[in-house]
Short mmCIF file of C-alpha atoms in Angstrom, two decimals:
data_model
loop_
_atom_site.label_atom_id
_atom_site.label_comp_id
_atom_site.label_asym_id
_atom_site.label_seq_id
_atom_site.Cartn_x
_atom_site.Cartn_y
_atom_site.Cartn_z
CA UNK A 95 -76.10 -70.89 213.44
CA UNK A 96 -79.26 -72.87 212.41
CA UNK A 97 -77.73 -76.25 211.19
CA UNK A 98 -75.32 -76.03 214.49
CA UNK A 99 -78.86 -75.17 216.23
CA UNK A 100 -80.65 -78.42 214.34
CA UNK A 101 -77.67 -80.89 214.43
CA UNK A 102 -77.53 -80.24 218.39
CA UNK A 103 -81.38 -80.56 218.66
CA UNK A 104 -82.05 -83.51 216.92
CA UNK A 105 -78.86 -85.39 218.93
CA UNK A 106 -80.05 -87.93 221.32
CA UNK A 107 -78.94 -86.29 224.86
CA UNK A 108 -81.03 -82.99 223.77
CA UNK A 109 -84.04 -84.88 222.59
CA UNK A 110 -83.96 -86.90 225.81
CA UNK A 111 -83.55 -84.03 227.58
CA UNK A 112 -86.59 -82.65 226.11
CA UNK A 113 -88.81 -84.78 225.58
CA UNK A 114 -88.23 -87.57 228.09
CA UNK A 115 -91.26 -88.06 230.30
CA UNK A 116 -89.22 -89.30 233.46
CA UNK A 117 -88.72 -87.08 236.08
CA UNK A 118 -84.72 -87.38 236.16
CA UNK A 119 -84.96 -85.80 232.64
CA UNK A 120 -85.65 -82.55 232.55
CA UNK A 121 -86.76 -82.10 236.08
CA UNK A 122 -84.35 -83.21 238.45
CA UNK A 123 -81.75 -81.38 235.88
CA UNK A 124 -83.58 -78.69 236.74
CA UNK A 125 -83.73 -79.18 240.31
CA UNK A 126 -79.87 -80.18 240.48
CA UNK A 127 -79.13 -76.47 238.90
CA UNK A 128 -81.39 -74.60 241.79
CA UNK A 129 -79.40 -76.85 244.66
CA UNK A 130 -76.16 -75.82 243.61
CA UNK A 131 -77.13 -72.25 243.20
CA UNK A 132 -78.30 -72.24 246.77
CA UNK A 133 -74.71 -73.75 247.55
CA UNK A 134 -72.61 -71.39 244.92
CA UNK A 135 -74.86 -68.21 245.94
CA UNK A 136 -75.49 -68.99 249.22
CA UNK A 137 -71.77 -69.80 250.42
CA UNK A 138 -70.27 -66.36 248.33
CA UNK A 139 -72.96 -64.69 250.40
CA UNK A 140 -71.72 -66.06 253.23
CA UNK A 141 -67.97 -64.75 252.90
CA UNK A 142 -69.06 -61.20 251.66
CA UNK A 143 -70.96 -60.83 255.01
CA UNK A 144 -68.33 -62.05 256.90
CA UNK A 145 -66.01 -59.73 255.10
CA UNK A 146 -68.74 -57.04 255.61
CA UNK A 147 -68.57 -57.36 259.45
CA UNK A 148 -71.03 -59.66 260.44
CA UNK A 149 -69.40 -62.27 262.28
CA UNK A 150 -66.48 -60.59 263.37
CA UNK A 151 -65.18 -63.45 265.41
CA UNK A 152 -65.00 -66.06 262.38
CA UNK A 153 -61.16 -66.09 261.65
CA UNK A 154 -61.04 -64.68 257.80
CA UNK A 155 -58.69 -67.57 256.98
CA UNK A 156 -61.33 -70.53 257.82
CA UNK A 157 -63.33 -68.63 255.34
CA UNK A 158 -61.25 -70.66 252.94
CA UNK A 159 -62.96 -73.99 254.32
CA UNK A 160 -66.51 -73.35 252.38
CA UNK A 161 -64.71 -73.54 249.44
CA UNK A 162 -64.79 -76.91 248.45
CA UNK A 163 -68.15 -77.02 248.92
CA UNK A 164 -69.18 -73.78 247.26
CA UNK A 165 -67.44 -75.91 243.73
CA UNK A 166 -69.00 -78.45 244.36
CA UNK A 167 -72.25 -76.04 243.93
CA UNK A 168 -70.42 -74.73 241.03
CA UNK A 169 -69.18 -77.61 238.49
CA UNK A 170 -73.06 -79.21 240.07
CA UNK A 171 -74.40 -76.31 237.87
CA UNK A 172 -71.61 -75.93 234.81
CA UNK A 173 -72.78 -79.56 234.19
CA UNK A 174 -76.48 -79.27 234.76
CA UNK A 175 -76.64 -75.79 232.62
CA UNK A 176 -74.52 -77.30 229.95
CA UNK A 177 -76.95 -80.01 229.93
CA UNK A 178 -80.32 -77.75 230.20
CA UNK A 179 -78.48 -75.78 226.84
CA UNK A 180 -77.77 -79.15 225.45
CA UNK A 181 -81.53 -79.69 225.90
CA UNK A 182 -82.99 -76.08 224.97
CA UNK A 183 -79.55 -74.61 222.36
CA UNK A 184 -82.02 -72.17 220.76
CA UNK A 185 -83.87 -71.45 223.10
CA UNK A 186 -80.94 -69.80 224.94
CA UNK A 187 -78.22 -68.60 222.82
CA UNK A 188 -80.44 -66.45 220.51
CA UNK A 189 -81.73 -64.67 223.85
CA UNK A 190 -79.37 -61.63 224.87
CA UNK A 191 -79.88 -62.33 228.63
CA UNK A 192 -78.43 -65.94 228.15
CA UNK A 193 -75.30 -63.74 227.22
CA UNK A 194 -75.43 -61.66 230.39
CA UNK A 195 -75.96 -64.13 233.04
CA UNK A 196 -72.66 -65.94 231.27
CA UNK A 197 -70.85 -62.31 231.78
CA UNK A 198 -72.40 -62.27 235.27
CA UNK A 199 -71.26 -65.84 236.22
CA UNK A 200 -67.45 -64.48 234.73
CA UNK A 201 -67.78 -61.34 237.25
CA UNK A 202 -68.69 -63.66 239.89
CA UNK A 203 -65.49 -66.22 239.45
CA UNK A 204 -63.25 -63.05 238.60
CA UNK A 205 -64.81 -61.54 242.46
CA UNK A 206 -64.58 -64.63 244.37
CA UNK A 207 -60.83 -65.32 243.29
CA UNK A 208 -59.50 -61.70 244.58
CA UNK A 209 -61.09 -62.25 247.61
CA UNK A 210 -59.52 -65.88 248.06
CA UNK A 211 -56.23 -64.74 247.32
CA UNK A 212 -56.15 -61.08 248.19
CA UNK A 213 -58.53 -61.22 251.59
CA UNK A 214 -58.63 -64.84 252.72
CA UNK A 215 -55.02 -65.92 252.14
CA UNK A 216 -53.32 -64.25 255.73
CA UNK A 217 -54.45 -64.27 259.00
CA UNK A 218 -55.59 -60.58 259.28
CA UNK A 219 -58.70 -59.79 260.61
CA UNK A 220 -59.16 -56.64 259.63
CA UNK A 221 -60.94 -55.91 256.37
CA UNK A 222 -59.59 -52.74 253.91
CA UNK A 223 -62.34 -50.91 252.56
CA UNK A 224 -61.40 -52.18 249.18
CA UNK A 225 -62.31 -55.49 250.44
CA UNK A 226 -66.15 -54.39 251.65
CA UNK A 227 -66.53 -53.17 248.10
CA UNK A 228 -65.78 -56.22 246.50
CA UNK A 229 -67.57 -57.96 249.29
CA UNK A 230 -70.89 -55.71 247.71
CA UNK A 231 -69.72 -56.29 244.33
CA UNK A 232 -69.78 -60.74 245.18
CA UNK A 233 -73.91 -60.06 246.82
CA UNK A 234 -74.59 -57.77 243.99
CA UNK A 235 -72.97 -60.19 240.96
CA UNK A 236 -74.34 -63.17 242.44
CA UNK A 237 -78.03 -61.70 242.77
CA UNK A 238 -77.98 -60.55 239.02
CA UNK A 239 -77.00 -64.49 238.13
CA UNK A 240 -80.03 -65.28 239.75
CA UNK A 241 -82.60 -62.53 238.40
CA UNK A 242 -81.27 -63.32 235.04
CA UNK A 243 -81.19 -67.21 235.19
CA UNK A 244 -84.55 -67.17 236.59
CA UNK A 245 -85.48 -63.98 233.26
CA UNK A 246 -84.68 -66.81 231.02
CA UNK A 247 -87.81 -68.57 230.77
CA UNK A 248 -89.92 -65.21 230.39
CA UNK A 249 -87.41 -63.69 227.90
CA UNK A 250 -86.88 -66.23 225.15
CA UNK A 251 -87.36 -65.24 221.17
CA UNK A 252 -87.33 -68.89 219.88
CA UNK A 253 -88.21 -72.25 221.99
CA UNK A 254 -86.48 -74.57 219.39
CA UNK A 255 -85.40 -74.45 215.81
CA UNK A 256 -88.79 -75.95 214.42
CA UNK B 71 -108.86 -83.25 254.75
CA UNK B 72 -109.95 -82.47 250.72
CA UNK B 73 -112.77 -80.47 251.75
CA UNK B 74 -110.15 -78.70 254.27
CA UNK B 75 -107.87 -77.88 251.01
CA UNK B 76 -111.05 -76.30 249.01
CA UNK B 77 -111.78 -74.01 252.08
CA UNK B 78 -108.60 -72.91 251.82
CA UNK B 79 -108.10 -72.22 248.52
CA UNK B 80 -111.57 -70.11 248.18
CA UNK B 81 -110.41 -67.90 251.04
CA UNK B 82 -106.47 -67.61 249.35
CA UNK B 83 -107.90 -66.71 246.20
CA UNK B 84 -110.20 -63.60 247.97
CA UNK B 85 -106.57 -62.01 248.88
CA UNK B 86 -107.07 -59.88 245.23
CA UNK B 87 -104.47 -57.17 245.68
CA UNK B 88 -101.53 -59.47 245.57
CA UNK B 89 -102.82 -60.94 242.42
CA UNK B 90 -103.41 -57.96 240.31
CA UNK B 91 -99.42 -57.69 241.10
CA UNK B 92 -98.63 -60.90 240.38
CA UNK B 93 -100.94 -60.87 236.87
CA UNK B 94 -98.49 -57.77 236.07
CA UNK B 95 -95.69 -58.36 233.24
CA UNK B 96 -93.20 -59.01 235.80
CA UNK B 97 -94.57 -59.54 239.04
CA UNK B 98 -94.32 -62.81 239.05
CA UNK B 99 -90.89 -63.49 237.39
CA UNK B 100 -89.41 -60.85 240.11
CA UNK B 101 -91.08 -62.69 242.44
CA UNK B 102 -89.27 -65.94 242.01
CA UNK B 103 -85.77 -64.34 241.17
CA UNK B 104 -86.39 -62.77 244.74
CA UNK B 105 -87.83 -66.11 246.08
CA UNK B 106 -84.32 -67.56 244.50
CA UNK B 107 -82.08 -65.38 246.52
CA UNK B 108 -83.91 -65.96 249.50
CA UNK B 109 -83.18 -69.66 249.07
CA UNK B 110 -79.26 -69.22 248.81
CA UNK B 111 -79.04 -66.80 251.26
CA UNK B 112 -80.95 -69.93 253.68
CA UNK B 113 -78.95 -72.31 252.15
CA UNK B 114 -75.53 -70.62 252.38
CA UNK B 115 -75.79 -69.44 256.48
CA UNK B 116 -77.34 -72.68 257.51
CA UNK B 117 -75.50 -75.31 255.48
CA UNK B 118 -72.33 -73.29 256.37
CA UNK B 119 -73.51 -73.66 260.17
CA UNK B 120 -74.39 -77.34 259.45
CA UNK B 121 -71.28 -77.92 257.70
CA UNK B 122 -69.68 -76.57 260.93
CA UNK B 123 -71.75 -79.06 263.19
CA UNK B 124 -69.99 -81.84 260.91
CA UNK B 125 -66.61 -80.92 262.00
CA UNK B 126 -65.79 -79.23 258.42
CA UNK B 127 -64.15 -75.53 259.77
CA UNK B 128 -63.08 -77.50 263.28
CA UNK B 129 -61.01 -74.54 264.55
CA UNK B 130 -64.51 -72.07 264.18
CA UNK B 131 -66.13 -71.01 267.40
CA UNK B 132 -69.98 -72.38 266.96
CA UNK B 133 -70.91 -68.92 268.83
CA UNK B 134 -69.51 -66.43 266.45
CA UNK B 135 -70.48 -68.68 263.16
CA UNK B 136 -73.85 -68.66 264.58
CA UNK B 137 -73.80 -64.55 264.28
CA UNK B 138 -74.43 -65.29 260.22
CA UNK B 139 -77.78 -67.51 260.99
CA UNK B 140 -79.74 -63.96 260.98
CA UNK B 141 -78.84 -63.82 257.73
CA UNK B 142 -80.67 -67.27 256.41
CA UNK B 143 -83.28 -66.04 258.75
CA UNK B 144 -83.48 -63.09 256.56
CA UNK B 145 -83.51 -65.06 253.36
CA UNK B 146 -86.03 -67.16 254.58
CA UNK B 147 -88.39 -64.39 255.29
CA UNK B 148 -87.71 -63.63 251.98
CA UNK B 149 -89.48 -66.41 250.96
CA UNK B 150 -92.79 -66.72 253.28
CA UNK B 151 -93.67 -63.18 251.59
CA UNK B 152 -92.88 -63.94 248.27
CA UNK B 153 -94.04 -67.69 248.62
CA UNK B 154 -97.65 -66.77 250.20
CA UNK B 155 -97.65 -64.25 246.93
CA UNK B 156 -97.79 -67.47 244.80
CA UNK B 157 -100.14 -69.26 246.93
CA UNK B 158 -102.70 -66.42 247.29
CA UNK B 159 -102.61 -66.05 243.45
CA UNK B 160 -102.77 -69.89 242.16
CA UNK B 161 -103.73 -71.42 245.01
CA UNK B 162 -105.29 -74.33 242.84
CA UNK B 163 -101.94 -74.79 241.50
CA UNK B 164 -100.26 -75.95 245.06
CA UNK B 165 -102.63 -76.69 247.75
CA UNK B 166 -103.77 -79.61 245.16
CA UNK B 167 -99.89 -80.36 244.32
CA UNK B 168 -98.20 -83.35 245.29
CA UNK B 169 -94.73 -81.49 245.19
CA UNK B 170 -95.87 -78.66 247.15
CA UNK B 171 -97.34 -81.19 249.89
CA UNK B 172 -94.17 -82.93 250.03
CA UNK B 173 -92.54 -79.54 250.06
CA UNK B 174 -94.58 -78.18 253.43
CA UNK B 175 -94.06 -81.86 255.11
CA UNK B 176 -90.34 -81.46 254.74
CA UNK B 177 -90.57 -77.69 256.10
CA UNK B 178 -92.51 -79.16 259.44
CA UNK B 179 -89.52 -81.17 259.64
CA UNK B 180 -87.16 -78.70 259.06
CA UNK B 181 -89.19 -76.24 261.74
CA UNK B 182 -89.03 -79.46 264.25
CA UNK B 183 -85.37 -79.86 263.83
CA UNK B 184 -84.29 -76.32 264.61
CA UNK B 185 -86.62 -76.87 267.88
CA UNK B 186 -84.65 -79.83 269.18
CA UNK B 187 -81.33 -77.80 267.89
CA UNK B 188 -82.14 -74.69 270.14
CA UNK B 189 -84.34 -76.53 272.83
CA UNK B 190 -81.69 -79.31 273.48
CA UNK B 191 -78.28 -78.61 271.76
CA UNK B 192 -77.66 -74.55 271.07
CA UNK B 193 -77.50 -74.24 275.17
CA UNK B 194 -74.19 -76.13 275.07
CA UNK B 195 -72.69 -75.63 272.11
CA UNK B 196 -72.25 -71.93 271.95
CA UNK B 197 -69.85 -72.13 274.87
CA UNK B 198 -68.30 -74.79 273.45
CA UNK B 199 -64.10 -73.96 272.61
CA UNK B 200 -63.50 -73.46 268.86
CA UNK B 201 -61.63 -76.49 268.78
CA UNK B 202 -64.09 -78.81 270.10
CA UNK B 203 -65.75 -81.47 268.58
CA UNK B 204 -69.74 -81.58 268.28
CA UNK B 205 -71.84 -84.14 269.97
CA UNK B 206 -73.20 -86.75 267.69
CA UNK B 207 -77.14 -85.20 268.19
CA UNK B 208 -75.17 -82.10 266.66
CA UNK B 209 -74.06 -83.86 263.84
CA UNK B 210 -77.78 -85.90 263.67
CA UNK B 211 -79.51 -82.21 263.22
CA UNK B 212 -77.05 -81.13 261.10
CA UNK B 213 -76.99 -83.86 258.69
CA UNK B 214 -81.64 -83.58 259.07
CA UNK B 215 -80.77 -79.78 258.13
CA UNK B 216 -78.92 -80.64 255.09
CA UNK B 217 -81.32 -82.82 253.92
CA UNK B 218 -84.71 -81.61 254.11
CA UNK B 219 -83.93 -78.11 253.35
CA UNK B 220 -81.85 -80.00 249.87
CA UNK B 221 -85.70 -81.68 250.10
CA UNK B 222 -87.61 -78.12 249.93
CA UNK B 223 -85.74 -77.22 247.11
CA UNK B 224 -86.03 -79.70 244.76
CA UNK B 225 -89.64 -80.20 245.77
CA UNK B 226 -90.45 -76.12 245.48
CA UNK B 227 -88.16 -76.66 241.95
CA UNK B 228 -90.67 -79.73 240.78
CA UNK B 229 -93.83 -77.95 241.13
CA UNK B 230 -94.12 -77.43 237.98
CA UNK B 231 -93.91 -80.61 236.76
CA UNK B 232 -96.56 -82.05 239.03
CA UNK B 233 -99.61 -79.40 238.29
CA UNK B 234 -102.74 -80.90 239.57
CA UNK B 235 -105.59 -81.45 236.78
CA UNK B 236 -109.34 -81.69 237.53
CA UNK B 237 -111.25 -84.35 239.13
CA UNK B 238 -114.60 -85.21 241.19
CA UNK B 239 -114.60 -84.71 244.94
CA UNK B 240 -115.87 -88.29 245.84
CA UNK B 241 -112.47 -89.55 244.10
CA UNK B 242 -110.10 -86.69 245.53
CA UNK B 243 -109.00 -89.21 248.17
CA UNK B 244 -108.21 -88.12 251.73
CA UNK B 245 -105.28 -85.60 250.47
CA UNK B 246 -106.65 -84.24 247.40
CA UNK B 247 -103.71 -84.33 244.40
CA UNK B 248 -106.46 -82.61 242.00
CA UNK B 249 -108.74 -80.05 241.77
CA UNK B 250 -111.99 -80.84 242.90
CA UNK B 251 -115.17 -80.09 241.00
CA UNK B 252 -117.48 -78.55 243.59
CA UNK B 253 -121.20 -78.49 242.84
CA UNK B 254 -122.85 -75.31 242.70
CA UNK B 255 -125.16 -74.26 245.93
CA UNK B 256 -122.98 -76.54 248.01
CA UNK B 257 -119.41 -75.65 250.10
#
């Protein structure tokens, strides 16, 4: 892995990443990836608690609506984390809890598209008990993203390659 | 003002308990993953609210969307506890902090905004019909919402960028953006 490690380092998106003293550098990367969290996080958090009861008289259908929004908050932070790895490669893939917040983030997508298509997609209103599980399964998924992206910066082996 | 920000950062730093926490291996690492969550769950109810107050979700009753708001309520509790844990342990590091000054102003605005959305607007709206379209002061407070609290985020998420260094009192300036040296025997 250590040329792959060097040739991305030394490439000139990582070292301005890096190294650049602007604020829009590393920063408001950095800043970019916590907003869409809030959005990502925030609006998953939002259906499981509907689907948990709170709320009752939101139809389970208009659920569907956040959506676009909660992407938004998602390809806002694939880009900006692809970008923050671009900037830091060894830093996080030779940390094992780089791995698990990916495996987390899979959960997460693999949660939040049963309960579009399974839960959201009719206009029931009631919600199986099935559903409340998963509903536990999005708050708990979601939360262990967070924990572990934030476990990054206190977990790291190796900052860069040199 | 400065010699208002040294007071209180002598009597945060006296709060000791907290710190011995936060000085733990992971005290303070748990404290901003939970700091974190506390921020989507805010973001998620009220943005989802806001979004509402846009006309996104037209077809929503205001009322029963509003039963979720608890919930960023919640999350924001969430952070005043874990967010005073910081302060009382570096206070140095944000009362002096441009970031974290910006960060406060746009939480006044923030507070002030919910007041004219409950004090002039809530009254109406949550007998509004599901179908009905918001007033444009709705959409106003809405689109404030979206933006300061987007504001506290990237501001709280900057902090660390903007640490304050060390500097003489008689050049702190009226809001201090460094640490000032205090003589000994004087306050």
């Amino acid at each position: 892995m250590d040329p792959f490690f060097i040739w991305l380092e030394t490439s000139a998106l990582s070292v301005w990443v890096r190294e650049s003293p602007s604020v829009f550098a590393f920063p408001i990367i950095l800043a970019c990836h916590t907003v869409g969290m809030g959005f990502l996080a925030g609006m998953n958090a939002a259906i499981a608690l509907r689907l948990l009861g709170f709320a009752p008289g939101v139809p389970l259908a208009a659920a569907r609506r956040v959506f676009p929004v909660l992407w938004a908050g998602f390809w806002l932070n694939a880009v900006s984390g692809v970008v923050l790895l671009i900037g830091y490669p060894t830093k996080a893939l030779t940390n094992p809890v780089f791995y698990f917040k990916l495996l987390c983030v899979a959960l997460g997508l693999v949660v939040q598209t049963v309960i579009r298509r399974r839960l959201l997609e009719d206009e029931q209103s009631d919600v199986p008990f099935w559903g409340k599980m998963f509903a536990c399964a999005s708050l708990a998924v979601w939360t262990a993203v967070i924990f572990s992206g934030r476990f990054l910066a206190y977990t790291y082996v190796k900052l860069t390659t040199t | 003002m400065a010699l208002f920000q040294i007071w209180l950062v002598k009597t945060l730093f006296s709060v000791k308990i907290v710190s011995t926490f936060m000085h733990s291996a992971w005290g303070w690492p748990i404290c901003e993953s939970v700091h974190f969550v506390g921020l989507s769950l805010l973001v998620g109810m009220i943005a989802t609210f806001d979004l509402r107050l846009l006309g996104l979700a037209k077809g929503v009753s205001i009322a029963a969307l509003h039963k979720l708001v608890p919930w960023g309520v919640f999350g924001y509790a969430l952070n005043v506890i874990t967010g005073a844990m910081f302060l009382v342990t570096e206070p140095n590091q944000y009362i002096y902090n441009p970031a974290f000054q910006f960060k406060i102003t746009f939480m006044a605005i923030a507070g002030l905004n919910i007041l004219v959305f409950y004090g002039v607007l809530f009254g109406r709206l949550k007998h509004a019909r599901p179908n009905e379209d918001t007033p444009r002061g709705a959409k106003a407070v809405a689109i404030v919402s979206l933006s300061v609290w987007i504001g506290v985020i990237v501001c709280g998420r900057l902090l660390t960028f903007y640490r304050p260094g060390d500097c003489e009192l008689k050049d702190a300036g009226f809001i201090a953006t460094c640490i000032p040296h205090v003589p000994r025997g004087t306050r």
